[in-house]
Coordinates of C-alpha atoms in Angstrom, one line a residue:
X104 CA 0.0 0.0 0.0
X105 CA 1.6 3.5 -1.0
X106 CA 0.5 6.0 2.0
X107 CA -0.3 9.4 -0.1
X108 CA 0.0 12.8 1.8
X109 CA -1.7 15.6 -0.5
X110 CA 0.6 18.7 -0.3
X111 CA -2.0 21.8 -0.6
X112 CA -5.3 22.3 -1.9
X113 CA -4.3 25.9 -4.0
X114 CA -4.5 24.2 -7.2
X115 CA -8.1 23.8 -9.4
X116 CA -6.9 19.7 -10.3
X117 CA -5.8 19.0 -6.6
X118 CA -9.6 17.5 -6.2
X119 CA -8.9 15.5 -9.1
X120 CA -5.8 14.2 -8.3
X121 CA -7.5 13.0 -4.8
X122 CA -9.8 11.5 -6.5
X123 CA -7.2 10.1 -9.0
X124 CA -5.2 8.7 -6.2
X125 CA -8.4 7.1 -4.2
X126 CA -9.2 5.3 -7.7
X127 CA -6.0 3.5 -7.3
X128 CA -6.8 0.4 -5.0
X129 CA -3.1 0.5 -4.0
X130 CA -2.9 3.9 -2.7
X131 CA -4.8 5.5 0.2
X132 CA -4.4 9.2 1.2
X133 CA -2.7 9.4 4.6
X134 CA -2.2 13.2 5.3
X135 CA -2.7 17.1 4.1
X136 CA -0.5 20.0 4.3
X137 CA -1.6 23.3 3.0
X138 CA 0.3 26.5 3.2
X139 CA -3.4 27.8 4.3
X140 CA -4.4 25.7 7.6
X141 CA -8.1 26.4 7.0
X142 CA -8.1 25.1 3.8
X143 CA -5.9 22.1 4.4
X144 CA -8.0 21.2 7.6
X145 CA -11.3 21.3 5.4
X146 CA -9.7 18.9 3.3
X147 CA -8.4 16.3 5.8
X148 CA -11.5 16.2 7.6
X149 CA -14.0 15.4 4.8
X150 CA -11.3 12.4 3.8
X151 CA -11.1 11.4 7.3
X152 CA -7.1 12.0 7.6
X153 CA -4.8 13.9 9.7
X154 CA -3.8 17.6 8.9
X155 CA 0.2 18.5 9.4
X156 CA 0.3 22.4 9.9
X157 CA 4.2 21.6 9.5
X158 CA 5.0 20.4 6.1
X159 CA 8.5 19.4 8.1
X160 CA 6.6 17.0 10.4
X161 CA 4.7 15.5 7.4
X162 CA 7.6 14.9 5.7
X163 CA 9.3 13.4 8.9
X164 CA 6.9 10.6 9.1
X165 CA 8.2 7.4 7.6
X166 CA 4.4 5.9 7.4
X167 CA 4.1 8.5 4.0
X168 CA 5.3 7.0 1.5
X169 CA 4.3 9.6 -1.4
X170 CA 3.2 13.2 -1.9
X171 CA 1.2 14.9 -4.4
X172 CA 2.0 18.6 -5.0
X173 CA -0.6 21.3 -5.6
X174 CA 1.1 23.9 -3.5
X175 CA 1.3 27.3 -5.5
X176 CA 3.7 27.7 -8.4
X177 CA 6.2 29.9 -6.6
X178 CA 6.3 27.5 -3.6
X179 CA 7.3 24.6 -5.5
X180 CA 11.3 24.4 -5.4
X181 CA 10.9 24.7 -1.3
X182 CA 8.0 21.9 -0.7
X183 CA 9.6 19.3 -3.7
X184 CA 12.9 19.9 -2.2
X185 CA 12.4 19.2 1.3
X186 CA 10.1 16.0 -0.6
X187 CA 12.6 14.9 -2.4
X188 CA 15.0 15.3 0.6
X189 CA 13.0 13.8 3.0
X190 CA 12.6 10.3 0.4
X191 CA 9.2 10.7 -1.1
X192 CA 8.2 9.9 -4.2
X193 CA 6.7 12.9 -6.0
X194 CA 3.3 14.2 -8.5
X195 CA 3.2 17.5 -9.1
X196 CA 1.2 19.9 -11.3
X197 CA 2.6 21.9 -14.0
X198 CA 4.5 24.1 -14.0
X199 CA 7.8 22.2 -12.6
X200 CA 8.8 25.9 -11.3
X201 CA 8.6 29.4 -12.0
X202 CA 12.5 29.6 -13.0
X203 CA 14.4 27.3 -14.4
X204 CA 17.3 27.7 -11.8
X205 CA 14.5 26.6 -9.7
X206 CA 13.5 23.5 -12.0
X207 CA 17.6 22.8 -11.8
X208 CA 17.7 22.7 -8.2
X209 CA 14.3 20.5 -8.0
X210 CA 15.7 18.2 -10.7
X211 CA 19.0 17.9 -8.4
X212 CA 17.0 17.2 -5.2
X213 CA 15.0 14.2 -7.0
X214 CA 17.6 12.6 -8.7
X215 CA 19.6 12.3 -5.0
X216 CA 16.9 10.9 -3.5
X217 CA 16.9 7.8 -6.3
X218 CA 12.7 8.2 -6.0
X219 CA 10.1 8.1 -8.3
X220 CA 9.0 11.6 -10.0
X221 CA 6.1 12.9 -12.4
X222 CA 5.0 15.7 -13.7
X223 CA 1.3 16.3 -15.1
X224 CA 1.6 17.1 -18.6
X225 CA -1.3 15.0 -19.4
X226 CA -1.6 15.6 -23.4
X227 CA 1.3 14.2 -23.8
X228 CA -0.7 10.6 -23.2
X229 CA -3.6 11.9 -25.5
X230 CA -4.1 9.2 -28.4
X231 CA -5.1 12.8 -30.8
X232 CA -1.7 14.0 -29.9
X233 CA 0.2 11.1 -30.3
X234 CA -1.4 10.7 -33.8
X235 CA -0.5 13.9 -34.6
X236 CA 3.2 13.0 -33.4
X237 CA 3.4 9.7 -35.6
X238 CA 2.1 11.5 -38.6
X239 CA 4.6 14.6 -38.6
X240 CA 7.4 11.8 -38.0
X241 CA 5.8 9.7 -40.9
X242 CA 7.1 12.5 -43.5
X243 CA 3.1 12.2 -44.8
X244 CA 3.0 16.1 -44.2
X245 CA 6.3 16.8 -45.8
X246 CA 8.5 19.6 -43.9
X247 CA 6.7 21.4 -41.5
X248 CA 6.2 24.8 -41.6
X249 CA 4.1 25.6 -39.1
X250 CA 2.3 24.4 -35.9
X251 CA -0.2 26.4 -33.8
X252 CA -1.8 25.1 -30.6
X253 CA -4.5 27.3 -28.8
X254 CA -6.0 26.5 -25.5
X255 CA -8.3 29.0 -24.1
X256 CA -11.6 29.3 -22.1
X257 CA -14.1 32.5 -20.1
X258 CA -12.6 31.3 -16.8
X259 CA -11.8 35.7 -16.6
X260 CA -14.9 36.2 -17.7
X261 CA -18.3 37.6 -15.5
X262 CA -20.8 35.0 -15.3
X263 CA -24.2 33.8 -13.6
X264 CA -22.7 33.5 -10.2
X265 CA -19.6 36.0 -10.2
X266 CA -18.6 38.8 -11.6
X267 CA -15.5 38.0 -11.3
X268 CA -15.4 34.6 -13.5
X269 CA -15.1 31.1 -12.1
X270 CA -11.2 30.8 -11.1
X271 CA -10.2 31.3 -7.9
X272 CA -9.1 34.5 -7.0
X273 CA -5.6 33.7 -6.4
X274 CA -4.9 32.3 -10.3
X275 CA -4.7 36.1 -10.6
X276 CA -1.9 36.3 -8.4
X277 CA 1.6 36.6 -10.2
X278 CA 3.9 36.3 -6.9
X279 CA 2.0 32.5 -6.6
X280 CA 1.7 31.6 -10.1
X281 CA 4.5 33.4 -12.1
X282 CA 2.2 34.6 -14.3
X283 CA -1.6 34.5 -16.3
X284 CA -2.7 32.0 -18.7
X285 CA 0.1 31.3 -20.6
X286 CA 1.4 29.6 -17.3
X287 CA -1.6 27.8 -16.4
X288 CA -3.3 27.0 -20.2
X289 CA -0.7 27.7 -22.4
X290 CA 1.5 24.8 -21.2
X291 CA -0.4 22.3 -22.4
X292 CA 0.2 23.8 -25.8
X293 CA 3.6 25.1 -25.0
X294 CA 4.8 21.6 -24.4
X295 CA 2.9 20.1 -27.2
X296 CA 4.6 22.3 -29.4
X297 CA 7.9 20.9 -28.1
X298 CA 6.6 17.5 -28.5
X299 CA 6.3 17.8 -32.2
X300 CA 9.0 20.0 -33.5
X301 CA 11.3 20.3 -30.3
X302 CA 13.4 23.0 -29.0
X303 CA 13.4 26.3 -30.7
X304 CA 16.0 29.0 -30.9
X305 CA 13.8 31.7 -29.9
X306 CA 11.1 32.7 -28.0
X307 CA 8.6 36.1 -28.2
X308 CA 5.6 36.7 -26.8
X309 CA 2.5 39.3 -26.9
X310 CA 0.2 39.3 -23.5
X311 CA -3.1 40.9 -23.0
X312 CA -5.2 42.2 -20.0
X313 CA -8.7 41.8 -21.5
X314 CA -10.3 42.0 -17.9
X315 CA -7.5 44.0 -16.1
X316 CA -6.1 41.8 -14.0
X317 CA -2.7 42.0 -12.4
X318 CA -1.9 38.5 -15.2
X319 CA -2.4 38.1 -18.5
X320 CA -5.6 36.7 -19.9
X321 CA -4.9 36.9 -23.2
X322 CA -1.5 35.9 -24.8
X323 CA 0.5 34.8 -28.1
X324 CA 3.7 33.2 -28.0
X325 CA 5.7 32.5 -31.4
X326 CA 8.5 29.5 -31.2
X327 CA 11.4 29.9 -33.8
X328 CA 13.4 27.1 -35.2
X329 CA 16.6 26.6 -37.3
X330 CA 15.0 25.0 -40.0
X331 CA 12.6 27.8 -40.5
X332 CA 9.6 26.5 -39.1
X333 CA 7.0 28.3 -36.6
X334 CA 5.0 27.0 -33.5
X335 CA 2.6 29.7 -32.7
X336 CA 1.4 29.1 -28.6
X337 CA -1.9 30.6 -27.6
X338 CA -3.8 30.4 -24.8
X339 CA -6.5 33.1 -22.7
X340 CA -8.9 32.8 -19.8
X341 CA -11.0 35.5 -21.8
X342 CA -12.3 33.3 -24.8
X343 CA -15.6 32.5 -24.9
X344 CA -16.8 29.0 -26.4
X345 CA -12.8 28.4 -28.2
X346 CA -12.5 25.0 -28.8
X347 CA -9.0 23.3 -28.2
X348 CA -6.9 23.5 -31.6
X349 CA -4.0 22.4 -33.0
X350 CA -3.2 22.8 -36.6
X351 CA 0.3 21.1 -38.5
X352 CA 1.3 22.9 -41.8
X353 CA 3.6 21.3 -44.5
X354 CA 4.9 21.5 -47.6
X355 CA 2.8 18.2 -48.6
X356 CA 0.3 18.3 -46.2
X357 CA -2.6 19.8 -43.6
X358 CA -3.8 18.1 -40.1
X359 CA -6.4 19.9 -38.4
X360 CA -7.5 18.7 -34.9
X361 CA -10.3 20.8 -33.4
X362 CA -11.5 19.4 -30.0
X363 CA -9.9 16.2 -30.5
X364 CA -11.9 15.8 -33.8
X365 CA -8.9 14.8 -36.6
X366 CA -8.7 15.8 -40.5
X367 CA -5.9 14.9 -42.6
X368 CA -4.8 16.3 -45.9
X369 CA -1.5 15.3 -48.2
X370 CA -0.1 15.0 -51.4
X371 CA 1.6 11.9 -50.1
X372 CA -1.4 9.9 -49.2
X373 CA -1.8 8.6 -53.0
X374 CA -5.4 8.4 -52.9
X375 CA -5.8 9.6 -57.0
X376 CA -9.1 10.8 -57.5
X377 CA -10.3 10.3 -54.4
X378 CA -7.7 13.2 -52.5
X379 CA -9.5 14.9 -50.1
X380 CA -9.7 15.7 -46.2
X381 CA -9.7 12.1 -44.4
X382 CA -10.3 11.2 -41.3
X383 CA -8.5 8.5 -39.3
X384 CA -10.1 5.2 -38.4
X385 CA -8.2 4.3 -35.9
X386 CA -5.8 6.4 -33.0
X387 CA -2.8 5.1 -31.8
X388 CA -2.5 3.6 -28.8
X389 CA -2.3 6.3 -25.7
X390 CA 0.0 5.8 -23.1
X391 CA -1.2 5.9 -19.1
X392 CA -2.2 8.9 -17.2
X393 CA -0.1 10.5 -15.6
X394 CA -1.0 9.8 -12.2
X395 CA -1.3 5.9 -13.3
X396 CA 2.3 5.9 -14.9
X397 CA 3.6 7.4 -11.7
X398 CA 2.0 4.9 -9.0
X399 CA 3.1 1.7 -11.5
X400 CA 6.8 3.1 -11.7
X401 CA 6.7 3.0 -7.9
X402 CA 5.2 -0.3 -7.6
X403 CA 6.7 -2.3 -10.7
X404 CA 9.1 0.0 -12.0
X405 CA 7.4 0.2 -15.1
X406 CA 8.7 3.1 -17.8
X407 CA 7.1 6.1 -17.9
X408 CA 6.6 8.4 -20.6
X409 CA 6.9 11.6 -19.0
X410 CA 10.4 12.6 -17.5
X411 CA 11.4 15.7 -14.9
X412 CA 13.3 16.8 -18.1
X413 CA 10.1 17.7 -19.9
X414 CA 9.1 19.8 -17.1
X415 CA 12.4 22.0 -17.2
X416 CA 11.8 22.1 -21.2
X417 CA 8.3 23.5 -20.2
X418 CA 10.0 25.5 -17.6
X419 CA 12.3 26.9 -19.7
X420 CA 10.1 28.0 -22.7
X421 CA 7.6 29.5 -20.0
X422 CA 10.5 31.8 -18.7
X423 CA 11.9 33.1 -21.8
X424 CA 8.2 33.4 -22.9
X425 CA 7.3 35.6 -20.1
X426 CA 10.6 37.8 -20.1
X427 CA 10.2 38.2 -24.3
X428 CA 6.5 39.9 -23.4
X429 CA 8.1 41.8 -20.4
X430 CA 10.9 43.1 -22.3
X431 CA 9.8 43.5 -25.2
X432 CA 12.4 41.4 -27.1
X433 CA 13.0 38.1 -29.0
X434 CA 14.7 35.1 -26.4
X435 CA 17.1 33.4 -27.6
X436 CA 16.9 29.9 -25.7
X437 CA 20.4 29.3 -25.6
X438 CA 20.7 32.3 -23.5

């Protein structure tokens, strides 16, 4: 049995995740810790487990076995740290860290401690995006060109019940979260974007401040790459009704994937008279969640699919996004 302690309840997903973890009939949940006592206590009591108001003391218990991290962005290198230090195996949320001299020191921490680690990129184990992957690999599309990715939803916007939108108040915060919704939407398409073409040479960036918040809401980011080829990131909390895209441009060919819904185009396909937009009949097959890979690597050593490195990629990209809009200039990533 692998003793779970949840590490904070700031996070929207850390529900999820509890849920995620109480689906696993090898797991329990153990503990909670919050940086906000109230909060944390709210939590442990309606899953009937005790609430540390010292992470330190958590962590000091050899019965926990595991944590889950959903402690605010900026709070990450202390509470995965002292994790990783203390022998835990470790989930976390995006974003790995704020900085990447942050990810770095994370990174260092785990790898002492020998113990299992994921991150929660979980459209990395989508079948749509995998698909995607195979096909730009397959040369059917010729030389890419161009990928854009957009992830965006009215979470900013007024509504029903609040004025104010349906996040939490404190996903405006840029001291916990390190930024807006580049930071919290735009890495799913930020990392997809390294998943298919891999690491550009530079970075810029346009933000936005559609409902005047100390964060963006709206931004643009545009990915450069030696071979010429573009990977244009958006994401916004002001949106209303945008469907999750991704579209692949080539030389021979067009995929379109609007809310996970596929169409295929290419020169290359050979199919005469018949060359159209297809669809595909079959997905590949998707790897694990997240969560899953993680708990199987700790009980059967199994691979996983997601590494600590693709979090300090994703870190990475996110800084030199967020100084390029800043600033006002083009990143270059080897800087």
């Amino acid at each position: 049995m692998i003793n779970v302690a949840m590490l904070s309840y700031w996070h929207v997903h850390a529900k999820d995740y509890t849920k995620q973890v109480q689906a696993r009939p090898e797991c329990r949940i153990a503990a909670v810790w919050d940086e906000l006592p109230e909060r944390g206590r709210a939590a442990a009591e309606t899953l009937g487990v005790p609430f540390y108001d010292s992470l330190e003391a958590l962590l000091s218990n050899p019965e926990i076995d595991a944590v889950v991290v959903d402690a605010p962005s900026n709070l990450h290198e202390e509470v995965m740290v002292a994790a990783a230090q203390a022998g835990k195996h470790i989930f976390t949320e995006k974003v790995l860290a704020v900085t990447t001299a942050e990810a770095d020191r994370i990174i260092e921490a785990v790898q002492q401690s020998g113990k299992s680690f994921m991150i929660s990129l979980p459209r990395l184990t989508d079948a749509s995006n995998v698909y995607i992957k195979e096909t730009i690999e397959s040369g059917i599309l010729g030389r890419i060109t161009l990928v854009r990715a957009r992830l965006a939803h009215n979470g900013a916007l007024p509504n029903d019940q609040s004025d104010n939108g349906w996040l939490p108040a404190h996903f405006y915060n840029k001291e916990q979260c390190g930024g807006g919704a580049l930071i919290d939407l735009g890495c799913h398409p930020m990392y997809l974007a390294h998943y298919f073409l891999g690491m550009p040479e530079t970075v810029s960036a346009q933000f936005g401040y559609v409902t005047g918040r100390e964060v963006e809401d709206n931004a643009v980011v545009t990915l450069k790459y030696a071979d010429g080829a573009l990977a244009i990131v958006e994401a916004g909390f002001a949106s209303m009704f945008s469907p999750f895209t991704i579209e692949v441009y080539g030389t021979e060919g067009c995929l379109l994937l609007d809310d996970h819904a596929i169409r295929l185009r290419s020169t290359r396909l050979g199919l005469g008279t018949q060359d159209g937009w297809i669809t595909p009949v079959k997905l590949p097959a998707a790897p694990e969640r997240p969560l899953n890979q993680w708990v199987d690597h700790i009980l059967h050593g199994t691979p996983t699919t997601i590494s600590i490195k693709h979090g300090r990629v994703l870190t990475q990209l996110m800084e030199a996004a967020n100084r390029a809009a800043a600033e006002g200039i083009t990143v270059a990533i080897n800087s």
